[in-house]
XYZ file of C-alpha atoms in Angstrom:
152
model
C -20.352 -0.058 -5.180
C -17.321 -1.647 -2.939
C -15.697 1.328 -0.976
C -12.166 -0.638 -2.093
C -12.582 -0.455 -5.682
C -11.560 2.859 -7.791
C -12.730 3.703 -10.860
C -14.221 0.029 -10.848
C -11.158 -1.377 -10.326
C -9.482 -3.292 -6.802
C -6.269 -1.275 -6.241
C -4.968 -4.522 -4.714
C -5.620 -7.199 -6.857
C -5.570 -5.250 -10.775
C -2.173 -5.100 -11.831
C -0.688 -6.630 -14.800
C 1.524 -9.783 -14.494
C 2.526 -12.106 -17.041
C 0.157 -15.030 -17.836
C -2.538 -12.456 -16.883
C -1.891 -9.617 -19.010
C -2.303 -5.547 -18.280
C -6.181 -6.171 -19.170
C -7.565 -2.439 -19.166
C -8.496 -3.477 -15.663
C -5.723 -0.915 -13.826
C -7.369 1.962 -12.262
C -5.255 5.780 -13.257
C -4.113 5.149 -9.787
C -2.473 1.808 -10.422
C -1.096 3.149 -13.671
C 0.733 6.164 -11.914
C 1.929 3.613 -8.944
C 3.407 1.515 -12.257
C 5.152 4.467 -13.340
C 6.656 5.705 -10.199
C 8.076 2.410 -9.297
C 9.761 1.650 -13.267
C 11.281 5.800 -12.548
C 12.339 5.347 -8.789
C 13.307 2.040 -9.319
C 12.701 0.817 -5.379
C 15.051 -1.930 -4.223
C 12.252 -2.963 -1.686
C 8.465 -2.402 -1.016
C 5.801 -3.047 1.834
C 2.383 -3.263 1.038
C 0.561 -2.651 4.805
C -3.119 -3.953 4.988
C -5.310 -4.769 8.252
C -6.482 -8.323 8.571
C -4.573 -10.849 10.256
C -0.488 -10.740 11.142
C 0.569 -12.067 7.991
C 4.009 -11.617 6.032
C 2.916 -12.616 2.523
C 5.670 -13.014 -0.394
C 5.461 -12.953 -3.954
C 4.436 -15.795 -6.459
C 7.682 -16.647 -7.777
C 9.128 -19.690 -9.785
C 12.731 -18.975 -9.494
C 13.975 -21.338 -6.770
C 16.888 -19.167 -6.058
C 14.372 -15.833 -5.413
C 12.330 -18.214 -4.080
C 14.819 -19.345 -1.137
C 15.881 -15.735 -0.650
C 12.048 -14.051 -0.089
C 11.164 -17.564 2.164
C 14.786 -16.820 4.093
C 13.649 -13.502 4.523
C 9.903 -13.659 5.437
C 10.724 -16.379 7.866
C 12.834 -13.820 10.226
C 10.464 -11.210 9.910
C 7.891 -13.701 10.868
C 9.808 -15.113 13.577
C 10.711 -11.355 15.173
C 6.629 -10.598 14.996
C 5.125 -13.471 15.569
C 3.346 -13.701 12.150
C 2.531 -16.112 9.450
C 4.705 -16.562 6.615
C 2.842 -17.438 3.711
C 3.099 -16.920 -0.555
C 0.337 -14.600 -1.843
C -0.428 -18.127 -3.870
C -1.554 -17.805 -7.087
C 0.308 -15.081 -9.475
C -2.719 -14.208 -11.514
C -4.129 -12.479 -8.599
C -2.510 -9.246 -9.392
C -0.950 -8.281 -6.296
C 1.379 -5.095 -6.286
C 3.984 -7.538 -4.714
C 4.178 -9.957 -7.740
C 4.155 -7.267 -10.110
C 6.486 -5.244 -8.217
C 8.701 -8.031 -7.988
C 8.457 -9.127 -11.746
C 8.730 -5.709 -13.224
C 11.569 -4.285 -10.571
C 13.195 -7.146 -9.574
C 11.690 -5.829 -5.862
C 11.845 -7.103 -2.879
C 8.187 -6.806 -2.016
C 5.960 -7.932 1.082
C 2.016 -7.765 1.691
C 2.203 -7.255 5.380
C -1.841 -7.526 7.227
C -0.974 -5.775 10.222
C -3.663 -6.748 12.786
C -5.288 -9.182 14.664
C -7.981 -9.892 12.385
C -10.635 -11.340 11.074
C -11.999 -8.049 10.270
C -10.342 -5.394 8.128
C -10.212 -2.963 10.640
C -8.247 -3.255 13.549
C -9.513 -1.879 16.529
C -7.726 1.079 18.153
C -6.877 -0.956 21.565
C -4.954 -2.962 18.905
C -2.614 -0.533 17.468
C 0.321 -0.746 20.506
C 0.393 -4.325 20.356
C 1.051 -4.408 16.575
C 3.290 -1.960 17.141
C 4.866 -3.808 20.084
C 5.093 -6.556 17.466
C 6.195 -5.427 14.151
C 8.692 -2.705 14.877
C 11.294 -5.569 15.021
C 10.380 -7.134 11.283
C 10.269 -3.465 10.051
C 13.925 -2.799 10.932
C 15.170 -6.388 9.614
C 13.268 -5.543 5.930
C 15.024 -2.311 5.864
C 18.406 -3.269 6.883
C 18.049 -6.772 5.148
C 15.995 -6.540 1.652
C 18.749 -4.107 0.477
C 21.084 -6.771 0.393
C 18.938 -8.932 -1.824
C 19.747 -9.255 -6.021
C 16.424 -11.190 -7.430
C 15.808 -12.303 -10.955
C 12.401 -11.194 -11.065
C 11.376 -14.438 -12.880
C 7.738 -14.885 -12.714
């Protein structure tokens, strides 16, 4: 059994989104993450993972959302020093699509790291710090400024 997975289910890649569906495959922990977000209602989210400097946006087909998340990732990319990307496909389930569909969120899969492996090596955490802190402050003070459609 894959350490990642609970209750048989990838907290990362399981959450509903449309053209996918909420197929039963949502773990009780992705189901109470659901809930908290529709109650708080969070005007922006970081999802923080460990493989490979990476500022990955949402799937989204809005142009104008579209423009907004690339405007955005690109600074935070340029202050760090990491790849801007798309999560790509919007079946996938990411947190960050769904958050972003659901809550009209601005929402970021950040891999914090050096990669290729999943866990960064000690000697590695000043760096990233050294790197990130930067893009940290610009999502805070920046992603509250943001209205999105939340258009898958």
């Amino acid at each position: 059994n894959d350490v990642r997975f609970i209750q048989n289910a990838d907290p990362n890649r399981n959450w509903p989104y449309p053209g996918r569906g909420n197929d039963g495959n949502g773990s009780a922990s992705i189901f109470a993450l659901q809930k908290w977000m529709l109650e708080i209602q969070p005007k922006a989210m970081l999802d923080l993972h460990t493989f490979g400097r990476l500022v990955m946006q949402p799937s989204v087909s809005s142009e104008q959302d579209k423009a907004k998340l690339d405007a955005l990732a690109q600074e935070m990319g340029h202050l760090s020093g990491y790849d801007p990307v798309s999560i790509g496909n919007k079946r996938d389930g990411y947190a960050i699509n769904y958050y972003y569909w659901k809550g009209k969120c601005v929402s970021f899969l950040i891999e914090i790291g050096p990669g290729p492996s999943h866990a960064a090596p000690v000697s590695a955490i000043q760096t990233e710090s050294d790197k990130t802190y930067k893009m940290f402050l610009l999502f805070m003070k920046k992603s509250v400024e943001i209205e999105l459609t939340g258009t898958p």
